[in-house]
Structures are given as structure tokens and as C-alpha cells.
Coordinates of C-alpha atoms in Angstrom, one line a residue:
X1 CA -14.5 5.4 26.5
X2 CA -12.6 8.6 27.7
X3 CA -11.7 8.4 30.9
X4 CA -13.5 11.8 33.0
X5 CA -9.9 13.6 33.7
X6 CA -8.8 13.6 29.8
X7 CA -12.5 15.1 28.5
X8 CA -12.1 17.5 31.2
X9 CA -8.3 18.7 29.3
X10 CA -10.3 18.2 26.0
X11 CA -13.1 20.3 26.5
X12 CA -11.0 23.0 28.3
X13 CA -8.3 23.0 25.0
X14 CA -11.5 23.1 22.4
X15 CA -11.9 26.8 24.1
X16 CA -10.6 29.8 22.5
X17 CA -10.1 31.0 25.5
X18 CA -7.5 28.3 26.6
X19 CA -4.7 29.7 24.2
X20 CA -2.8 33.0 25.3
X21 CA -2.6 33.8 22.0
X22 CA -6.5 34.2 22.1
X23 CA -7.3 32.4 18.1
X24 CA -10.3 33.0 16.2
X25 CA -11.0 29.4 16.4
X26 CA -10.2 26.1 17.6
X27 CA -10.0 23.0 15.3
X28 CA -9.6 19.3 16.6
X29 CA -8.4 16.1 14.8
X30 CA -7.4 12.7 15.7
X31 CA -5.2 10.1 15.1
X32 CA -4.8 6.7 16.3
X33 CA -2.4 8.0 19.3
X34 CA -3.4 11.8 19.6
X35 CA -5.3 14.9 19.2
X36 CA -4.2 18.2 17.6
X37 CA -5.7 21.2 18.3
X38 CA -5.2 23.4 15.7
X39 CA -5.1 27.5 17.3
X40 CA -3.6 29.3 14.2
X41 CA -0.4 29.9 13.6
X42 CA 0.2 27.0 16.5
X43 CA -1.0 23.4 16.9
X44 CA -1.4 21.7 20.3
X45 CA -0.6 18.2 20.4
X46 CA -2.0 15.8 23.0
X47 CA -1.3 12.1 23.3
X48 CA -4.2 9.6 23.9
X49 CA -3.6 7.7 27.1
X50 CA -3.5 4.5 25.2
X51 CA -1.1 1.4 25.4
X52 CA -1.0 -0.3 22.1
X53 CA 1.7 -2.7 22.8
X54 CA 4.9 -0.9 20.0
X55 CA 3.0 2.3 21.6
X56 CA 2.3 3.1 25.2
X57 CA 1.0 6.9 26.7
X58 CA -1.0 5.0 29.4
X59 CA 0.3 7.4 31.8
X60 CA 0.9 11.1 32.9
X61 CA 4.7 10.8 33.2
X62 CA 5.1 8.3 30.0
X63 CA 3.0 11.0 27.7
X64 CA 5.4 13.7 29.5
X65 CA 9.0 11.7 28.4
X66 CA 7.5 11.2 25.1
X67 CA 6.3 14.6 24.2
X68 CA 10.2 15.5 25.0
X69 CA 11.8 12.9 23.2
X70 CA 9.2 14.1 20.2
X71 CA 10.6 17.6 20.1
X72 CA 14.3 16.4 20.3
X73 CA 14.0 13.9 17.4
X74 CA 12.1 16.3 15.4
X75 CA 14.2 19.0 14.8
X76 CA 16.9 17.1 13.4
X77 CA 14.4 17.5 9.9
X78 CA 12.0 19.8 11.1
X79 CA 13.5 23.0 11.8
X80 CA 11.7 25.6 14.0
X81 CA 8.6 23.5 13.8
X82 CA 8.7 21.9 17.4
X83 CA 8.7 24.7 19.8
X84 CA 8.3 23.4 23.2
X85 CA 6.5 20.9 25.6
X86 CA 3.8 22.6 27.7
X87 CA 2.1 21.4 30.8
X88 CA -1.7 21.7 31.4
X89 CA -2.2 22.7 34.8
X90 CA -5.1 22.9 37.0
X91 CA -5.1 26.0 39.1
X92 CA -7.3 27.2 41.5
X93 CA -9.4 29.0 39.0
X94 CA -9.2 25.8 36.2
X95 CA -7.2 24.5 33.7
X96 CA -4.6 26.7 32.5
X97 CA -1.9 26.8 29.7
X98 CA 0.6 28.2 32.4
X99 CA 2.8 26.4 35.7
X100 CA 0.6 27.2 38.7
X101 CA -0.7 23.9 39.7
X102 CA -0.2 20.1 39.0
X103 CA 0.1 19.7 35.9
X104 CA -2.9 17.2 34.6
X105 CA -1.4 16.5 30.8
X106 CA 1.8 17.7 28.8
X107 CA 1.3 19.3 25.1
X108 CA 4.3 19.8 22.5
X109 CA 3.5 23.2 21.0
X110 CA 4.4 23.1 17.1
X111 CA 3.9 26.0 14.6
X112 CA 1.5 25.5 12.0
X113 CA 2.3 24.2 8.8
X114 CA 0.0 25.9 5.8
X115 CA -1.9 23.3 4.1
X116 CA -0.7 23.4 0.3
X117 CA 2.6 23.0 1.1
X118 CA 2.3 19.0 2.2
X119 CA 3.8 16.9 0.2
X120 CA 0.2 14.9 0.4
X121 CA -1.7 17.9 -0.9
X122 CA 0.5 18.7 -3.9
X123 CA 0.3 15.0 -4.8
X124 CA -3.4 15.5 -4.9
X125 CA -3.4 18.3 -6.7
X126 CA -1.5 17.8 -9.3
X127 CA 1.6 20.0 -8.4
X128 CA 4.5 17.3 -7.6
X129 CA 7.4 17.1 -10.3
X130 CA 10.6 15.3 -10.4
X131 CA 12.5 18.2 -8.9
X132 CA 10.4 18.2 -6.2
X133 CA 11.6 14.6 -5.3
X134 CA 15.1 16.0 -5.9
X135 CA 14.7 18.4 -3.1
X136 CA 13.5 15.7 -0.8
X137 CA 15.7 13.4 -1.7
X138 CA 18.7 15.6 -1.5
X139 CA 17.2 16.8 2.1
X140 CA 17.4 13.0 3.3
X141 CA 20.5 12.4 1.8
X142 CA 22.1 14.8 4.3
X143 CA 20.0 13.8 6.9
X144 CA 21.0 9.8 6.6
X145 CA 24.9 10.8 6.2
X146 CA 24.7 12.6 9.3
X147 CA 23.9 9.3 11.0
X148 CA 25.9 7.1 12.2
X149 CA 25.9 3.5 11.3
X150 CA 24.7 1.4 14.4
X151 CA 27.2 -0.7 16.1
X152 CA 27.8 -4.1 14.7
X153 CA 25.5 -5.8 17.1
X154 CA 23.0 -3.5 17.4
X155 CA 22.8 -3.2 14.0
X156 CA 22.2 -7.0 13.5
X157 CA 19.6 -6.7 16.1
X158 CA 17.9 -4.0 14.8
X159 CA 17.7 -6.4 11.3
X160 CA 16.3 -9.3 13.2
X161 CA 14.1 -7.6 14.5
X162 CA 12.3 -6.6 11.1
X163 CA 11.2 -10.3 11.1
X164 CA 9.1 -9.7 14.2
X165 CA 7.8 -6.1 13.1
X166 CA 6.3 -7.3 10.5
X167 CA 5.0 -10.7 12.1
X168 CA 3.1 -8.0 14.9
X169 CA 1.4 -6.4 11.8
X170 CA -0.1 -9.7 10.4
X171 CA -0.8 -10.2 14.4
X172 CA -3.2 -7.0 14.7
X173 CA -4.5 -7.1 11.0
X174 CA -6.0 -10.4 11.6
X175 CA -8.5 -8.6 13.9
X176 CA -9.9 -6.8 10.8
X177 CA -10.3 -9.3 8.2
X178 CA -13.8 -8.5 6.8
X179 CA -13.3 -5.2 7.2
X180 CA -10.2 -3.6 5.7
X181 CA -8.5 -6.6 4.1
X182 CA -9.9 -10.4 3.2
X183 CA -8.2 -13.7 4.5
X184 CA -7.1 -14.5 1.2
X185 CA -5.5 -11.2 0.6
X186 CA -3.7 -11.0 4.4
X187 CA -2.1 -14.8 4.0
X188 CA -1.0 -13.8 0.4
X189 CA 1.1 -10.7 1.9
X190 CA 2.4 -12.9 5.1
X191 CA 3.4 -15.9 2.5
X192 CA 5.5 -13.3 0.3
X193 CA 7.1 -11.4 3.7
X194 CA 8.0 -15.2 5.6
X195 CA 9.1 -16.3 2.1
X196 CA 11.3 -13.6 1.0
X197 CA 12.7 -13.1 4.7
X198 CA 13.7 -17.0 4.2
X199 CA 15.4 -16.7 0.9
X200 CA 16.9 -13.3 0.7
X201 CA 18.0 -13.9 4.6
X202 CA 21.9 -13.1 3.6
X203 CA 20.6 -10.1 2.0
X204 CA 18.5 -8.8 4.9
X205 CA 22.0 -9.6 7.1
X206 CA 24.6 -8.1 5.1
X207 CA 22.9 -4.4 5.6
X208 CA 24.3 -4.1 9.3
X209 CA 27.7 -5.3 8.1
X210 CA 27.4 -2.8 5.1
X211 CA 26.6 0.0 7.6
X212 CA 22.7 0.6 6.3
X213 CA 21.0 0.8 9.3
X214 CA 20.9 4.0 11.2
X215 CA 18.7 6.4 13.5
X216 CA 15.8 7.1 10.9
X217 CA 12.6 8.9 10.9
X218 CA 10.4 5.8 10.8
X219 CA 7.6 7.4 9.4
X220 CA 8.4 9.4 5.7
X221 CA 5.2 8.9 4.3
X222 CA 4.2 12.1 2.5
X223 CA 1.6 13.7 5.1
X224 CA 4.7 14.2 7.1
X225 CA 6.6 16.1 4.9
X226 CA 6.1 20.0 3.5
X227 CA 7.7 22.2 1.1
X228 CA 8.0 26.1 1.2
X229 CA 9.9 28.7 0.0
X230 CA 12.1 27.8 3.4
X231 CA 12.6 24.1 1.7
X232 CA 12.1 20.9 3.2
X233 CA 10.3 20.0 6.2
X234 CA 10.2 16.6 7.6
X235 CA 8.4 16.1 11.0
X236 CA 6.2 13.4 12.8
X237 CA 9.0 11.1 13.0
X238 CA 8.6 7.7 15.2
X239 CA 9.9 8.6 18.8
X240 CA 7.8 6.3 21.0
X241 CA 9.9 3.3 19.8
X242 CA 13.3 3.8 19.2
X243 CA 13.5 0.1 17.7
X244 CA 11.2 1.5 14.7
X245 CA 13.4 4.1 14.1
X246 CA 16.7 2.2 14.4
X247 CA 16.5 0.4 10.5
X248 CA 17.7 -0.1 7.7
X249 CA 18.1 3.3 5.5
X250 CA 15.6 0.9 2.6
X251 CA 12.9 0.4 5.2
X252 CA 13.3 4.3 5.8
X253 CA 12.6 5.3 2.2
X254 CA 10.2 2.6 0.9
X255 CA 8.1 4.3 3.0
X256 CA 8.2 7.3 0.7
X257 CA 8.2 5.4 -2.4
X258 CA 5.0 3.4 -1.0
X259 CA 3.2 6.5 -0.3
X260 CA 4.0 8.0 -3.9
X261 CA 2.4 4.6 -5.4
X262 CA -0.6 5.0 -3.1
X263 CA -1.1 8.5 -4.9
X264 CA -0.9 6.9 -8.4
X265 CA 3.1 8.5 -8.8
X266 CA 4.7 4.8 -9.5
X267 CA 6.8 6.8 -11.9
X268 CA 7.9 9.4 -8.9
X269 CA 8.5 6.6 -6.8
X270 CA 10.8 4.5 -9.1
X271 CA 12.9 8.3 -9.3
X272 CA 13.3 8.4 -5.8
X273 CA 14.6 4.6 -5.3
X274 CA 16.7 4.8 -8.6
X275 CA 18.3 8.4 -7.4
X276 CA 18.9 7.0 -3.9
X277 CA 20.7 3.9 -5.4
X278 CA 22.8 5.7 -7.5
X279 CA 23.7 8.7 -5.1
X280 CA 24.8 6.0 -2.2
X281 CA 26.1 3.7 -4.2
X282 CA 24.0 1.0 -2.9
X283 CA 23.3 -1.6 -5.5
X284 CA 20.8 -3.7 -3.3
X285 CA 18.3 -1.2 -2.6
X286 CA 15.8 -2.1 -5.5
X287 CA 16.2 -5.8 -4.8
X288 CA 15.1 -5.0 -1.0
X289 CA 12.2 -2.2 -2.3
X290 CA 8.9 -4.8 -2.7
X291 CA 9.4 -6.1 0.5
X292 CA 9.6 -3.4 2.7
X293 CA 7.3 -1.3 0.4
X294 CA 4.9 -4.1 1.2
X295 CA 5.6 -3.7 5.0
X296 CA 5.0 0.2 4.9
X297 CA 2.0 -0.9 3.2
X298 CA 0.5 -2.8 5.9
X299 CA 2.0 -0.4 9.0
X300 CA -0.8 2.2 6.9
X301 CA -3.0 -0.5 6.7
X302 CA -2.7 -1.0 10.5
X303 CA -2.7 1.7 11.6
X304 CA -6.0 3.3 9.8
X305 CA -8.1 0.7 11.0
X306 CA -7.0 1.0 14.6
X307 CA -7.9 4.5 14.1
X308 CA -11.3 3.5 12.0
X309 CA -11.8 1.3 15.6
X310 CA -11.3 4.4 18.3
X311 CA -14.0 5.4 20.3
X312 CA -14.1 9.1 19.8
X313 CA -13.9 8.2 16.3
X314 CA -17.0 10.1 14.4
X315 CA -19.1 7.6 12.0
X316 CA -17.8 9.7 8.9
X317 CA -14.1 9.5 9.8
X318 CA -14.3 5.7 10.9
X319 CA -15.5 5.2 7.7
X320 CA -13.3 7.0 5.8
X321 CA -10.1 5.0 8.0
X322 CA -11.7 1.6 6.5
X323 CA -11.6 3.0 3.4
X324 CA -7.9 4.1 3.6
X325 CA -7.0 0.9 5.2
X326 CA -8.3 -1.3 2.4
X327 CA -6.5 0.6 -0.4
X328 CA -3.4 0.3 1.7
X329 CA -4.0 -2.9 2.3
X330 CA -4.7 -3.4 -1.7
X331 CA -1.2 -1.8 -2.4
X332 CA 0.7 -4.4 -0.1
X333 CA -1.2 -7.9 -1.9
X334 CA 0.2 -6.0 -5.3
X335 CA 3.5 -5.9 -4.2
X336 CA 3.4 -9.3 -2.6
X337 CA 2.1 -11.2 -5.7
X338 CA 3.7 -8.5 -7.9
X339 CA 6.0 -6.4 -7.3
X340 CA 6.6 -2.5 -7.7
X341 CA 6.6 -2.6 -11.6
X342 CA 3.8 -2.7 -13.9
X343 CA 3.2 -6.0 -15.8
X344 CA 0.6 -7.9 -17.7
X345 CA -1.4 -10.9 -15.7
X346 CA -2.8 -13.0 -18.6
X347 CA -5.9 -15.0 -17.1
X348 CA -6.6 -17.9 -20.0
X349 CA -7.9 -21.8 -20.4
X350 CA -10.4 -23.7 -22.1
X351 CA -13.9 -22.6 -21.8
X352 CA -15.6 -22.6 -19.0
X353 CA -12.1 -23.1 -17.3
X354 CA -13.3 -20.2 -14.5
X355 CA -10.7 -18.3 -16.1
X356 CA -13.1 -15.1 -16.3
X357 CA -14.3 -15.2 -12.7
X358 CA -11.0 -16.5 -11.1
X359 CA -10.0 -12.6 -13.1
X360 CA -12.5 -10.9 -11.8
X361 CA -11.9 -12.1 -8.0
X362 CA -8.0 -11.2 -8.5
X363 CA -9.2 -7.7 -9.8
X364 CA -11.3 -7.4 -6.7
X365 CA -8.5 -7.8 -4.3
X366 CA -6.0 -6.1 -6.0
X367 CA -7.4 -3.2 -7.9
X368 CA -6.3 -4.1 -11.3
X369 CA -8.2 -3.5 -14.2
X370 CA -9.6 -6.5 -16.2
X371 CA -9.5 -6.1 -20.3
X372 CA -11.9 -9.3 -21.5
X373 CA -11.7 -11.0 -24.6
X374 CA -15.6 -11.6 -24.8
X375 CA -16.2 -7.9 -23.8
X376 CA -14.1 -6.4 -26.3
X377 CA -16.0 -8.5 -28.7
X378 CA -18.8 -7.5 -28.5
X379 CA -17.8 -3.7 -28.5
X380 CA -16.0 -4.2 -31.4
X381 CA -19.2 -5.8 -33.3
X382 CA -21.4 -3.5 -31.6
X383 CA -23.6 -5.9 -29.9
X384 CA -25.1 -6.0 -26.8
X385 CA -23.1 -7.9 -24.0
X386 CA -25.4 -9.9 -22.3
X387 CA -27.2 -10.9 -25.9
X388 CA -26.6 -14.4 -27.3
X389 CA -26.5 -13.8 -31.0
X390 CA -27.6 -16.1 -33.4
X391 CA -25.8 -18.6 -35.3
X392 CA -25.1 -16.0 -38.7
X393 CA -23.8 -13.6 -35.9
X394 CA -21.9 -15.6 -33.5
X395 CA -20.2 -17.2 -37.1
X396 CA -19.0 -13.6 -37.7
X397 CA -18.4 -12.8 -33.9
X398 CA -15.5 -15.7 -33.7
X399 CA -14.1 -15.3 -37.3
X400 CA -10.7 -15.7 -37.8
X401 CA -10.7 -11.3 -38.7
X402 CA -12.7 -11.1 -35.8
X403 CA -10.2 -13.0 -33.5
X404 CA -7.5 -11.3 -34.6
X405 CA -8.7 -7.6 -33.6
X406 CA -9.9 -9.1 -30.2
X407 CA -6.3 -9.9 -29.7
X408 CA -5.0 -6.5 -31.1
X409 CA -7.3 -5.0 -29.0
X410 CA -6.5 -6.9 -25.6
X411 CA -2.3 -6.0 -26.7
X412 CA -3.7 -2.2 -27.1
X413 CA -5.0 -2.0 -23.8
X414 CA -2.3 -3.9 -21.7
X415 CA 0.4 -1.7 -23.1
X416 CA -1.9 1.4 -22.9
X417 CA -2.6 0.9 -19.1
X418 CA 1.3 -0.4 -18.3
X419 CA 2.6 2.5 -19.9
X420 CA 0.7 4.5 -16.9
X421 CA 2.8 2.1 -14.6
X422 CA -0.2 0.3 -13.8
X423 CA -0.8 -3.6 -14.0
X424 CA -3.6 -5.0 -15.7
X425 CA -5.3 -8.0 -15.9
X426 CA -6.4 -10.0 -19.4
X427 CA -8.9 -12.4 -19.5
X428 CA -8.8 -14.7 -22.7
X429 CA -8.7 -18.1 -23.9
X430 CA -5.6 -17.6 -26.0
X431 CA -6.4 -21.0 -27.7
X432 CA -3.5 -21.2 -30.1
X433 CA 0.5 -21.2 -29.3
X434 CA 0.6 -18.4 -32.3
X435 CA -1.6 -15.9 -29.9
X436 CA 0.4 -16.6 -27.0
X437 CA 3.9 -16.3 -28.5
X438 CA 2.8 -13.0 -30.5
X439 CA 1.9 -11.6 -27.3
X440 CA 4.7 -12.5 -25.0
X441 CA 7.4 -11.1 -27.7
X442 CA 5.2 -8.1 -28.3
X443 CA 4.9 -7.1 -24.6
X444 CA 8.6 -8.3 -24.2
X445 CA 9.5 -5.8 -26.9
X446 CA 8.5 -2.9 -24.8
X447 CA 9.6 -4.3 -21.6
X448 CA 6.7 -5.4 -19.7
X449 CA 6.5 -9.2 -17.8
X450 CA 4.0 -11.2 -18.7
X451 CA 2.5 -13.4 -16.4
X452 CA -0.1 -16.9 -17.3
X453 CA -2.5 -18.2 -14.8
X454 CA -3.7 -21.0 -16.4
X455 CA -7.0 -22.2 -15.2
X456 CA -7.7 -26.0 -15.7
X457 CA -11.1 -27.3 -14.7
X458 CA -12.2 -31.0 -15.2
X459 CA -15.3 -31.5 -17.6
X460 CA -17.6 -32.1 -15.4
X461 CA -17.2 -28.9 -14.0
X462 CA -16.8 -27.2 -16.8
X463 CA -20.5 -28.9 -18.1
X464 CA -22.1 -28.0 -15.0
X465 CA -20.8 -24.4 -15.6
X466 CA -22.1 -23.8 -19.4
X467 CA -25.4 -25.9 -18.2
X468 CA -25.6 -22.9 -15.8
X469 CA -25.8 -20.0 -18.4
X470 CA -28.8 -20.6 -20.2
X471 CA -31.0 -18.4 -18.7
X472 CA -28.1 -15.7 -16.8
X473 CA -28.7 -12.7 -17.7
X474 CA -25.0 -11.8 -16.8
X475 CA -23.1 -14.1 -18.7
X476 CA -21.3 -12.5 -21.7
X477 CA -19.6 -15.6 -23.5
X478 CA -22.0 -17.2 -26.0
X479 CA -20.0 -20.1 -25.2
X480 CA -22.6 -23.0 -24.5
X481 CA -22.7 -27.2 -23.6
X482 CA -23.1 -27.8 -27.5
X483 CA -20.0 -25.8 -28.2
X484 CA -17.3 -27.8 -25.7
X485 CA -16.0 -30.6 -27.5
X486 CA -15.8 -28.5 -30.9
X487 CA -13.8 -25.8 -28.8
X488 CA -11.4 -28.2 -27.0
X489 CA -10.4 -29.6 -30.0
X490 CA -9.3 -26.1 -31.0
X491 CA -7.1 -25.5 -27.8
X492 CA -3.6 -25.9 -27.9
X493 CA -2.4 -26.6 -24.4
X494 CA 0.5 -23.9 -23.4
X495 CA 2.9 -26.4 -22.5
X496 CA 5.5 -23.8 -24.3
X497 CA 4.9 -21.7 -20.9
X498 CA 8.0 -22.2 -18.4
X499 CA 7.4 -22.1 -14.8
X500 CA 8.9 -19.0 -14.1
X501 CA 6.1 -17.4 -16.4
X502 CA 3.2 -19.2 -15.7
X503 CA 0.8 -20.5 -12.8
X504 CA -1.3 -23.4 -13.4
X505 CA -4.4 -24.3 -11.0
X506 CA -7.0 -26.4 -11.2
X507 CA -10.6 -24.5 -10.4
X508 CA -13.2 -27.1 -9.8
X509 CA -13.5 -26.0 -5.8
X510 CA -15.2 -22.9 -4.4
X511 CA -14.0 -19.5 -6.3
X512 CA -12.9 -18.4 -2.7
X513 CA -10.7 -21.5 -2.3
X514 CA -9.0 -21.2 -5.9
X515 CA -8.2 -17.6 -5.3
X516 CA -6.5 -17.6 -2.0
X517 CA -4.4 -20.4 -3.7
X518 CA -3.6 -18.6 -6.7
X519 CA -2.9 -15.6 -4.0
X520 CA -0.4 -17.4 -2.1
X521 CA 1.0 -19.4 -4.9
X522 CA 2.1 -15.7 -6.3
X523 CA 2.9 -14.3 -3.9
X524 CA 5.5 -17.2 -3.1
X525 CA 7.3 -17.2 -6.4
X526 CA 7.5 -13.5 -6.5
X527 CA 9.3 -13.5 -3.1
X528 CA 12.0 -15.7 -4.5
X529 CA 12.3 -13.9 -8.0
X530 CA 12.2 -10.3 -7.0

């Protein structure tokens, strides 16, 4: 609720008349820790009088040091956009923009940015190119070099203290499970953070020693950044904490990179890390990018469900934050299990092994798109999908030709959809050794990872599971109880597949169960193979 004196300040800045400037019209918007007011060519900014623990404006004087310290540390990136800090006094005759009274709440005063130019808008629309990233990157480049290393122990602190950062996410996403992110998903992403912390600790310590962590922005995600024919402007940086600021220069610029990956730019985002890497010399950075991309993932996640939970949050917006925070969410279990590049995730076992629907779960979480065997199939005999066919058609269905354009097809479409730097997901019994090795060497020829989940269910299970499709509808494998001991017989266990490649789990529990295993088991082995 909003305490009397604060809708008294909000209901005198929503007035025209408020501004000197005397503007057409007022607009409001919100975050999680403000409200701007929006009186072309200037926006008002007001803090919430909130305390969220890493933020706290739960009083008059706080909100007053940090709207200073806000237009200090912004014009180091931001230039002529932060234009003062303004008291809101109330006078004898009201509220007023002018000294004359106590002053009731402080405002920075910033001057409008024009829409189109935000990095976030351009990605939208279509209008972001590699040069583009050039000129940002260039523009941080400058900025990071005119920052001083930390000192040697505050620098190890500072990387310490990433440990707990992240920790405090997992801490206030837990309130939200159900609603922007599932159990499974959340104890995937904290297995791959606690893991990787554990086994790339040396890593994570040597940046202090190797002079990486500096005074950063601590928030370069692409709303906060516009172009114009003036250049770059970078603003909106983190000045309520200074420990969130004081990181490493990787944490700094995943940030970015995440972002550009949330806006379906992997291709933009692997420029940006591979430029910075090469320009500073620093040979670790893509080791350390999954990790802290995953991070920046969930500090979005966070922080657009605290928003989606506000009070003064309208029933549109809320639900528009939850919608946010999921896909951010989303983003941080891919780079947990997976990683930043695209690969193939190949889903196979014997039938009725729950290979389809442990696929299908898997797509849910992450986004991934699911290419089925007994899909494609069908399509490619023109059939209906949920039709049994009869014996003359199913013999023609699972032919040997038939087989092979399945396969051809699933290839197709995994290199197809990695080519667009997405991962995808391939559900299909790949029975024979032949199948498996011509697609590993043919994916490996174009350089894309394969990975094999290998679903194993006992046959009781598996029974109980073809005794339950006669009569669904939904099922689109003509697989059937009748079928299972000729099939086996015909399945060459993948005992070829080396660990490193391959995840084997056994599926006769509760879908929900096999899947946050699965979850966390990948999520493990990609923390110590990244």
C-alpha cells in the first residue's frame, strides 16, 4: 500500500501544472524501485520508499543520498543526460518543484531520451548490426580502461562476494516458483552456479590478481543503453550498491551479451564477447561467459517478478512482468544445462522408454524446439498423426527407405535450426549404432555438440505405457504391447556413447521426478565442462 505522504507527491507530479516547463502531458511508469514521470523533453525520477534488502529508499534522507550518488555515477557514460537532483517541497500554497518549504521527496531531473534510439527498440525492430555493437563496445572499452583495478583485497572481496550475490537470487526466486520459474528449473540453475563456482574456483580468484574487477555499471542490459547521431549513451547504472557495481569486467558485459540472447541476437552476442576478448587480451572471458550470463539471467528474472508482485502494479503490467520473468528465467536453465552455443539434444531409447515426453517436458522448460521422429513420419507419408494405420501402411511407414528419410529429415532440421544459433531438441529411437554414428560425425562436421539422454525404463513400465495408448487419441507412435519384444530385439544399446556425450536415466518414476533429475544432472556436467 502507498503510504498517504508519497500519493500526495504522486498525484501532485501526475499534474501538468507541477513542471515549470508547463508539458502537454504527463506520462507515469514504474519499476521495481521507482517512478518516472515523463514531462517531454525531461523525465522526473522518484524512488519508491522501499527496503529490499541489496536496495533500500526506506527513507527521505536515504532516497536524497541516492538520487546524488545516481547523477554522479551516471555521467561517467551518460553525458548531459543527468541534470540535477530536485527537491519537492511543500509550501504554503502546495507542493512545489521549487525550495520554499521542507522538502517532502528528492527527484533526479534527466533529459529525455527519444524512444527509437534504445538499444532495446532497435533490437526489436530489426535495426541492430554488427557495427552497432562496435560502437558500444568501443564506448565501454574506454569506459573500463578508465577504471582502475580495485586494490588487491578489495578486489578479492569483491570476487567472493559473487558467491553470495548469486546465492541471494536463488533466495528471493524461491518465492516465485509456480509463477515465473518451476522447482525443477530453479535447482537446475543453482546446481550449475554452486557447481561451477566449486570447480572453476581458481578461475573466479585469479580475476582480482589479473586486475579484472573494477567500478562498473552493473546494469548494461540494452534498455539502458541509446544510440544517436551524438553516439553512445549508457545510463541507469547500479548506484544503490556499490558492491554490485564493484566486479569483475565479465560480470559487467555478460550482462549485455545476455540481453542480446534474450532478443534472439546469439550471433550479436558471441561478437561482442569474442571482440572484447580479443581487444583486452583476456583469454578467460568466454570460459567465464555461461556462468555469469546465467547470473544476469536470473537478476532479470528477479527483478521482474518483484516488479510483477508491487502493489501499484496495474493487472496488465503484472502480467506482463511474469511473462518477462519466465523467459528470463528460461534463458538462465539454457545456459545452466547448456551453455551459450547452440547444440543438438538427442532424446532416444527403446520404445515406450518416455523418451518422447521426458522431450517434451525439457522443451517446456527451456524453450527448445522438439523435431520427432514419429511426427516427421507421418508428414512425410502424409498421414494423419493421431491415426493408427493398418498393417499394409504401418509396413511401409517403418520401411527401411522410410527410416532413412526420417533420419535425413531429423539431421535437416537440427542443423537448420542451429545454424540460427538456436538449440533443438530430437526425439527418436535411433535403434541402430549406424544412425547414431552417421549423425554424430555429420553434426560434428559442421560444428555443432551433440548431446544423448538416453531414457531407460524397465518393462513393466514400459507395458503399462503401450497398454495405455489403445484408445489416446493423442498418441502418435503406432507402437503397441504386440510390437515390444519384436522392437527390442532390433535396438542396439549405445554403449558406443562416452560419458562426456551422453546422459543416461532411468524413467519409471513420475515425469516431474525424471526431469528435475535430468535437469540437475545437466546442468552439473556442463558446469565442469564449460
Amino acid at each position: 500500500v502507498i503510504p498517504p505522504e508519497t500519493q500526495r507527491v504522486l498525484d501532485f507530479l501526475a499534474s501538468t501544472l507541477a513542471y515549470p516547463h508547463l508539458p502537454a502531458e504527463v506520462r507515469r511508469l514504474q519499476t521495481h524501485a521507482s517512478w518516472l514521470f515523463i514531462a517531454s523533453p525531461f523525465v522526473y525520477k522518484m524512488k519508491k520508499p522501499v527496503n529490499f534488502g541489496f536496495l533500500d529508499f526506506s527513507t527521505l534522507e536515504k532516497r536524497r543520498e541516492d538520487c546524488k550518488r545516481e547523477v554522479v555515477l551516471n555521467r561517467r557514460l551518460a553525458v548531459g543526460v543527468y541534470l540535477d537532483v530536485l527537491p519537492v517541497c511543500d509550501t504554503p500554497v502546495g507542493l512545489r518543484l521549487i525550495e520554499g518549504g521542507p522538502p517532502v521527496e528528492w527527484l533526479v531531473l534527466m533529459r529525455e531520451m527519444d524512444q527509437e534510439g534504445f538499444l532495446s527498440h532497435r533490437l526489436r525492430h530489426g535495426h541492430v548490426t554488427r557495427e552497432t555493437i562496435d560502437a558500444i563496445a568501443a564506448r565501454l572499452r574506454e569506459f573500463y580502461r578508465t577504471q582502475p583495478p580495485l586494490p588487491a583485497s578489495e578486489a578479492a572481496l569483491a570476487c567472493r562476494r559473487v558467491a553470495g550475490f548469486v546465492q541471494d537470487n536463488f533466495t528471493c526466486a524461491r518465492r516465485f516458483i509456480g509463477q515465473s520459474v518451476s522447482l525443477a528449473a530453479l535447482a537446475a540453475i543453482e546446481r550449475f552456479s554452486t557447481a561451477f563456482e566449486n570447480h572453476h574456483r581458481e578461475l573466479l580468484e585469479s580475476r582480482a590478481t589479473d586486475g579484472w574487477i573494477r567500478d562498473c555499471h552493473g546494469d548494461l542490459h540494452c534498455e539502458h543503453i541509446h544510440l544517436s547521431g551524438s553516439g553512445v549513451q549508457i545510463y541507469d547504472c547500479i548506484e544503490f550498491n556499490t558492491e554490485f557495481r564493484h566486479i569483475d569486467i565479465a560480470c559487467d558485459l555478460a550482462f549485455l551479451a545476455m540481453d542480446l540472447d534474450f532478443y534472439d541476437r546469439p550471433d550479436l552476442a558471441h561478437h561482442l564477447v569474442d571482440d572484447f576478448s580479443n581487444a583486452l587480451e583476456d583469454t578467460a572471458l568466454e570460459r567465464l561467459m555461461n556462468f555469469h550470463k546465467c547470473y544476469r539471467a536470473c537478476v532479470r528474472g528477479k527483478v521482474e517478478s518483484l516488479h510483477s508482485a508491487g502493489d501499484t502494479v496495474p493487472d496488465d503490467e503484472r502480467a506482463a512482468s511474469l511473462a518477462l520473468a519466465r523467459r528470463y528465467f528460461q534463458l538462465a536453465l539454457r545456459y545452466a544445462i547448456g551453455g551459450s552455443r547452440p547444440r543438438v539434444w538427442v532424446f532416444m531409447g527403446r520404445v515406450a522408454s518416455g523418451k518422447s515426453t521426458l522431450a517434451e517436458a525439457v522443451s517446456h522448460e527451456t524453450g527448445w524446439r522438439v523435431e520427432s521422429s514419429d511426427c516427421l513420419r507421418k508428414n512425410l507419408a502424409g498421414m494423419p498423426l493421431n491415426e493408427r494405420g493398418t498393417a499394409a501402411e504401418r509396413a511401409l511407414l517403418y520401411s527401411k527407405k522410410m527410416t532413412q528419410r526420417v533420419y535425413d529429415g531429423l539431421l535437416d532440421a537440427a542443423m537448420q535450426e542451429t545454424a540460427k544459433g538456436h538449440s533443438i531438441i530430437v526425439d527418436a529411437t535411433f535403434s541402430l549404432r549406424q544412425q547414431r554414428d552417421d549423425f554424430h560425425q555429420a553434426c560434428a562436421s559442421n560444428g555443432v555438440a551433440v548431446h544423448w539422454v538416453v531414457a531407460e525404463a524397465g518393462e513393466e513400465a514400459a507395458l503399462c505405457r503401450l497398454r495405455e495408448r489403445d484408445g489416446d487419441s493423442s498418441v502418435v507412435s503406432d507402437a503397441r504391447e504386440e510390437d515390444l519384444a519384436l522392437l527390442n530385439s532390433r535396438y542396439e544399446p549405445p554403449d558406443e556413447l562416452a560419458d562426456e556425450v551422453c546422459t543416461r536415466l532411468t524413467t519409471d518414476g513420475e515425469t516431474e521426478v525424471t526431469v528435475t533429475k535430468l535437469l540437475a544432472a545437466l546442468a552439473s556436467h556442463n558446469a565442469v565442462h564449460t
